[in-house]
Coordinates of C-alpha atoms in Angstrom, one line a residue:
X1 CA -14.1 21.3 4.9
X2 CA -15.5 20.1 1.7
X3 CA -17.5 16.8 1.7
X4 CA -15.8 14.0 -0.3
X5 CA -17.6 12.8 -2.9
X6 CA -17.9 9.5 -1.2
X7 CA -17.4 8.5 2.3
X8 CA -13.7 7.7 2.3
X9 CA -11.9 4.6 2.7
X10 CA -8.1 4.9 3.3
X11 CA -6.9 1.5 2.0
X12 CA -3.3 2.2 3.4
X13 CA -2.7 3.0 6.8
X14 CA -0.3 2.1 9.6
X15 CA -2.3 2.3 13.3
X16 CA -0.4 -0.7 14.9
X17 CA 3.0 -1.0 16.7
X18 CA 5.1 -2.3 14.1
X19 CA 9.0 -1.1 14.1
X20 CA 8.0 1.4 16.6
X21 CA 6.9 -0.4 19.8
X22 CA 3.9 2.0 20.2
X23 CA 0.9 2.3 18.8
X24 CA 0.7 4.9 16.0
X25 CA -2.8 6.2 16.8
X26 CA -2.3 6.9 20.8
X27 CA -6.2 7.4 21.0
X28 CA -8.6 5.5 18.9
X29 CA -11.6 7.2 20.1
X30 CA -9.8 10.6 18.8
X31 CA -9.1 9.2 15.5
X32 CA -12.5 8.1 15.0
X33 CA -13.3 12.0 16.0
X34 CA -11.1 12.9 12.9
X35 CA -12.3 10.4 10.8
X36 CA -15.9 11.8 11.2
X37 CA -14.8 15.2 10.6
X38 CA -13.2 14.4 7.4
X39 CA -15.8 12.3 5.9
X40 CA -13.8 8.9 6.5
X41 CA -15.8 5.7 6.7
X42 CA -13.1 3.1 7.1
X43 CA -9.1 3.0 7.7
X44 CA -7.1 -0.1 6.7
X45 CA -5.0 -0.8 9.0
X46 CA -1.9 -2.6 7.5
X47 CA 0.1 -3.4 10.7
X48 CA -2.0 -6.5 12.1
X49 CA 1.0 -8.5 12.4
X50 CA 0.2 -12.3 13.3
X51 CA -0.8 -14.3 16.4
X52 CA -1.1 -12.3 19.8
X53 CA -0.3 -8.9 17.9
X54 CA -2.8 -9.5 15.6
X55 CA -5.5 -10.0 18.4
X56 CA -4.1 -6.9 20.1
X57 CA -4.9 -5.0 16.8
X58 CA -8.1 -6.3 16.4
X59 CA -9.3 -5.7 19.7
X60 CA -7.9 -2.0 19.7
X61 CA -9.4 -1.2 16.2
X62 CA -12.1 -3.7 14.5
X63 CA -13.6 -4.9 17.6
X64 CA -13.9 -2.0 19.6
X65 CA -15.2 0.1 16.7
X66 CA -16.9 -2.5 14.4
X67 CA -16.7 -1.0 10.5
X68 CA -14.4 1.9 11.0
X69 CA -11.2 -0.2 10.8
X70 CA -10.1 -3.3 9.2
X71 CA -6.9 -4.8 9.7
X72 CA -4.6 -6.7 7.8
X73 CA -2.2 -9.4 8.7
X74 CA 1.3 -9.5 8.2
X75 CA 3.8 -12.8 8.0
X76 CA 6.8 -13.8 10.0
X77 CA 9.6 -14.2 7.8
X78 CA 12.1 -15.0 10.4
X79 CA 12.4 -18.6 9.7
X80 CA 12.9 -18.8 5.9
X81 CA 16.4 -20.3 6.5
X82 CA 15.1 -23.8 6.8
X83 CA 12.7 -25.4 3.9
X84 CA 9.0 -25.5 4.3
X85 CA 8.5 -22.0 4.8
X86 CA 6.0 -21.2 2.2
X87 CA 3.8 -23.9 3.8
X88 CA 4.1 -22.3 7.0
X89 CA 3.6 -18.8 5.8
X90 CA 0.2 -20.0 4.1
X91 CA -0.8 -21.8 7.3
X92 CA 0.0 -18.2 9.1
X93 CA -2.5 -16.4 6.7
X94 CA -5.2 -18.9 7.2
X95 CA -4.7 -18.7 10.6
X96 CA -4.7 -15.0 10.6
X97 CA -8.1 -14.9 8.8
X98 CA -9.8 -17.0 10.9
X99 CA -8.9 -14.4 13.6
X100 CA -10.6 -12.0 11.8
X101 CA -7.9 -10.3 9.5
X102 CA -9.3 -8.7 6.1
X103 CA -6.2 -9.1 4.1
X104 CA -2.3 -9.6 3.7
X105 CA 0.1 -6.7 3.6
X106 CA 3.4 -8.0 1.9
X107 CA 6.6 -5.3 2.0
X108 CA 9.5 -4.6 0.0
X109 CA 12.0 -6.8 1.9
X110 CA 10.6 -9.1 -0.4
X111 CA 13.1 -9.2 -3.3
X112 CA 15.5 -6.9 -1.3
X113 CA 16.8 -8.4 1.9
X114 CA 14.7 -11.9 2.8
X115 CA 16.8 -14.8 2.0
X116 CA 15.9 -18.5 1.6
X117 CA 17.7 -21.8 2.9
X118 CA 20.3 -21.6 0.2
X119 CA 20.6 -17.7 1.3
X120 CA 19.3 -16.6 -2.0
X121 CA 17.2 -13.3 -2.3
X122 CA 13.2 -14.3 -2.2
X123 CA 11.2 -12.8 -4.8
X124 CA 7.3 -12.4 -5.3
X125 CA 7.5 -15.3 -7.7
X126 CA 9.5 -17.7 -5.7
X127 CA 8.0 -20.9 -6.4
X128 CA 7.9 -21.8 -2.9
X129 CA 5.2 -19.0 -2.3
X130 CA 2.7 -20.8 -4.3
X131 CA 1.1 -22.1 -1.1
X132 CA 0.6 -18.6 0.0
X133 CA -1.2 -17.4 -3.3
X134 CA -3.6 -20.7 -2.9
X135 CA -4.3 -19.8 0.8
X136 CA -5.2 -16.1 -0.4
X137 CA -7.1 -17.4 -3.3
X138 CA -9.3 -19.8 -0.8
X139 CA -9.6 -17.0 1.9
X140 CA -10.8 -14.7 -0.8
X141 CA -9.0 -11.7 1.1
X142 CA -7.0 -9.1 -0.9
X143 CA -3.3 -8.9 -0.5
X144 CA -1.7 -5.2 -0.8
X145 CA 2.0 -5.6 -2.0
X146 CA 4.7 -2.9 -1.8
X147 CA 7.8 -4.0 -3.9
X148 CA 10.3 -1.9 -5.1
X149 CA 10.5 1.9 -4.4
X150 CA 10.6 5.1 -6.6
X151 CA 12.9 4.6 -9.4
X152 CA 15.2 7.0 -8.1
X153 CA 16.1 5.1 -5.1
X154 CA 17.8 2.5 -7.7
X155 CA 19.8 5.3 -9.5
X156 CA 23.2 6.5 -8.5
X157 CA 23.5 9.1 -5.6
X158 CA 24.6 11.7 -7.2
X159 CA 23.4 15.3 -8.3
X160 CA 21.5 14.1 -11.3
X161 CA 19.2 12.2 -9.0
X162 CA 16.1 14.1 -8.3
X163 CA 15.3 12.5 -4.9
X164 CA 19.1 13.5 -3.8
X165 CA 17.9 15.3 -0.7
X166 CA 15.4 12.7 0.6
X167 CA 17.8 9.8 0.4
X168 CA 20.5 11.9 2.1
X169 CA 17.9 12.1 5.0
X170 CA 17.0 7.9 4.8
X171 CA 20.1 6.6 3.3
X172 CA 18.3 2.6 3.9
X173 CA 16.3 3.7 1.4
X174 CA 18.9 3.6 -1.4
X175 CA 19.2 0.5 -3.1
X176 CA 21.7 1.2 -6.0
X177 CA 24.5 -1.2 -6.2
X178 CA 25.6 -4.7 -6.7
X179 CA 23.9 -6.0 -3.4
X180 CA 20.3 -5.1 -4.7
X181 CA 18.5 -6.4 -7.5
X182 CA 17.5 -4.0 -10.2
X183 CA 14.2 -2.4 -10.0
X184 CA 12.7 -4.3 -13.2
X185 CA 13.6 -7.6 -11.5
X186 CA 11.1 -6.8 -8.9
X187 CA 8.5 -5.2 -11.2
X188 CA 8.6 -8.7 -13.4
X189 CA 8.0 -10.6 -10.1
X190 CA 5.0 -8.4 -9.1
X191 CA 3.7 -8.8 -12.6
X192 CA 4.3 -12.7 -13.1
X193 CA 2.5 -13.5 -9.7
X194 CA -0.6 -11.2 -10.2
X195 CA -0.8 -12.4 -14.0
X196 CA -0.4 -16.0 -12.8
X197 CA -3.1 -15.9 -10.2
X198 CA -6.3 -14.5 -11.4
X199 CA -8.1 -15.8 -8.8
X200 CA -6.1 -14.0 -6.2
X201 CA -7.2 -10.2 -5.2
X202 CA -3.9 -7.9 -5.6
X203 CA -3.7 -4.2 -4.6
X204 CA -0.4 -2.9 -5.9
X205 CA 0.7 0.0 -3.1
X206 CA 1.9 3.3 -4.3
X207 CA 0.4 3.2 -8.1
X208 CA 1.6 -0.4 -8.5
X209 CA 5.3 0.6 -7.1
X210 CA 6.0 2.7 -10.4
X211 CA 4.2 6.1 -10.6
X212 CA 6.7 7.5 -12.8
X213 CA 5.9 5.3 -15.5
X214 CA 1.9 4.9 -15.9
X215 CA 2.2 3.3 -19.2
X216 CA 3.7 0.3 -17.0
X217 CA 1.0 0.6 -14.5
X218 CA -1.7 0.6 -17.3
X219 CA -0.5 -2.2 -19.0
X220 CA -0.7 -4.4 -16.2
X221 CA -4.3 -3.1 -15.2
X222 CA -5.3 -3.9 -18.7
X223 CA -3.7 -7.4 -18.5
X224 CA -5.1 -8.2 -14.9
X225 CA -8.9 -7.8 -14.0
X226 CA -7.7 -9.1 -10.4
X227 CA -5.4 -6.2 -9.9
X228 CA -6.1 -2.5 -8.0
X229 CA -3.7 0.1 -7.1
X230 CA -3.6 2.5 -4.1
X231 CA -2.6 6.1 -4.6
X232 CA -0.8 6.3 -1.1
X233 CA 2.0 8.5 -0.8
X234 CA 2.4 9.3 -4.6
X235 CA 0.5 12.7 -4.7
X236 CA 4.1 14.1 -5.8
X237 CA 4.6 11.7 -8.8
X238 CA 0.7 11.9 -10.0
X239 CA 0.6 15.5 -9.4
X240 CA 2.9 16.5 -11.9
X241 CA 1.6 14.4 -14.8
X242 CA -2.2 15.2 -14.0
X243 CA -3.6 14.6 -17.4
X244 CA -1.7 11.1 -17.7
X245 CA -3.1 10.4 -14.2
X246 CA -6.7 11.7 -15.3
X247 CA -6.6 9.6 -18.2
X248 CA -5.4 6.1 -16.4
X249 CA -8.6 6.5 -14.0
X250 CA -10.9 7.2 -17.0
X251 CA -9.6 3.8 -18.6
X252 CA -10.0 1.8 -15.4
X253 CA -12.7 3.9 -13.1
X254 CA -13.1 1.0 -10.7
X255 CA -9.3 -0.1 -10.2
X256 CA -7.8 3.1 -8.5
X257 CA -8.2 3.4 -4.5
X258 CA -7.5 6.0 -2.1
X259 CA -4.9 5.4 0.3
X260 CA -2.7 8.2 2.2
X261 CA 0.3 6.2 4.2
X262 CA 0.0 9.3 6.8
X263 CA 0.3 7.5 10.1
X264 CA -1.6 8.8 11.8
X265 CA -3.4 10.8 9.8
X266 CA -4.6 14.2 10.0
X267 CA -7.7 16.1 8.7
X268 CA -5.5 18.1 6.3
X269 CA -4.3 15.0 4.8
X270 CA -7.5 13.8 3.4
X271 CA -8.3 17.4 2.3
X272 CA -5.0 17.3 0.2
X273 CA -6.2 14.2 -1.3
X274 CA -9.6 15.6 -2.0
X275 CA -7.9 18.7 -3.7
X276 CA -5.9 16.7 -5.7
X277 CA -8.6 14.3 -7.0
X278 CA -11.4 16.9 -7.5
X279 CA -10.1 20.5 -8.2
X280 CA -8.3 21.9 -11.0
X281 CA -6.0 23.9 -9.0
X282 CA -2.9 24.2 -9.9
X283 CA 1.1 24.5 -8.8
X284 CA 0.0 24.0 -5.3
X285 CA 2.0 22.2 -2.3
X286 CA 1.7 18.3 -2.0
X287 CA 2.9 18.5 1.4
X288 CA 3.0 20.9 4.5
X289 CA 6.4 19.4 5.3
X290 CA 8.9 21.8 4.5
X291 CA 11.3 21.1 2.9
X292 CA 8.9 18.9 0.5
X293 CA 9.7 15.1 1.5
X294 CA 10.0 13.9 -2.1
X295 CA 11.0 17.0 -4.2
X296 CA 11.0 20.4 -4.6
X297 CA 8.1 20.6 -6.9
X298 CA 4.3 21.5 -6.7
X299 CA 1.4 19.6 -8.2
X300 CA -1.9 20.1 -10.0
X301 CA -5.5 18.6 -9.6
X302 CA -6.8 16.2 -11.8
X303 CA -10.6 17.7 -11.7
X304 CA -12.4 14.5 -11.8
X305 CA -16.1 14.4 -12.3
X306 CA -17.9 13.6 -9.0
X307 CA -18.6 10.0 -10.0
X308 CA -15.0 9.3 -10.5
X309 CA -13.9 11.1 -7.6
X310 CA -16.3 9.2 -5.6
X311 CA -15.0 5.8 -6.9
X312 CA -11.5 6.7 -6.2
X313 CA -12.5 7.8 -2.5
X314 CA -14.3 4.8 -1.4
X315 CA -16.4 3.2 -3.6
X316 CA -14.0 1.1 -5.5
X317 CA -12.4 -0.4 -2.2
X318 CA -15.7 -1.2 -1.0
X319 CA -16.6 -2.7 -4.2
X320 CA -13.0 -4.8 -4.1
X321 CA -12.3 -5.7 -0.1
X322 CA -15.0 -8.2 1.1
X323 CA -14.7 -7.0 4.7
X324 CA -15.9 -3.4 3.6
X325 CA -18.9 -4.8 1.4
X326 CA -20.4 -6.5 4.5
X327 CA -22.2 -5.3 7.0
X328 CA -20.0 -4.4 10.0
X329 CA -19.7 -7.1 12.3
X330 CA -17.7 -8.1 15.2
X331 CA -14.7 -10.4 14.5
X332 CA -14.0 -12.7 17.3
X333 CA -11.1 -14.9 17.8
X334 CA -12.0 -18.4 17.0
X335 CA -15.2 -17.7 14.7

């Protein structure tokens, strides 16, 4: 296995029990062994949840293996049907950071499914979320946001949809129809929040949630110095536009972070990301899964020089996520 250009930080992974009821990484010690083999310094676990479940994640990962894992909290959106929910979410975030959470993960159910006390969809730019952004600024921890999904998921499910096979396998990923907002509404809300809160550290998951349009992603990076993007689960998109992708990284060398969204990860996953970033290989498979999970095409590598590959693989994350920039420490509840 080739050595990475820098110790890897995987900023986008899922190691908790969210949605499954079982730990996504059944043997943390074995995962550490894999990380050592693959040159992975730290994995960001986005499944911290809140309260007791957050404590369980911190005990299993962060406190048992200091410096090798940092856990991001989530929020309980179950009570948005009663007024004051924005303040309660902010208080939850503050409590989670006190317990040891290194950041916050927000998911695409915001804007697509969660409704407020007036039975209206809640978007990221909802005024009632202002206390949450203030709490994030006060805590100085990043929020990683997955809003929207690939553009094809918002288009008619017909023969012209290039993700047809994928959507037939996962019909719940299809958001075309009157019951869903248009993709642009979700992206506008993301842009408004990031631009409107320059004191908050934002990470746009999955290439800012629009890997198909790197011009749009780049204009957000141009406009918002508090904004970063991860490349998790988007090699299929980036690898068929390698020159444009490399140009974006060259323009913003400190703003792109490696994430895999492979849960639990395997050594081959990290090898694939290294190959994509550093090699000039052409027309190779972006996944070992058959048929390919996203679409039936191949990708080409970016051929990044060593310093840019090192930045994306780990250095940028260490510079942006405060928990990674400080010496490994034990996070104890109540401290």
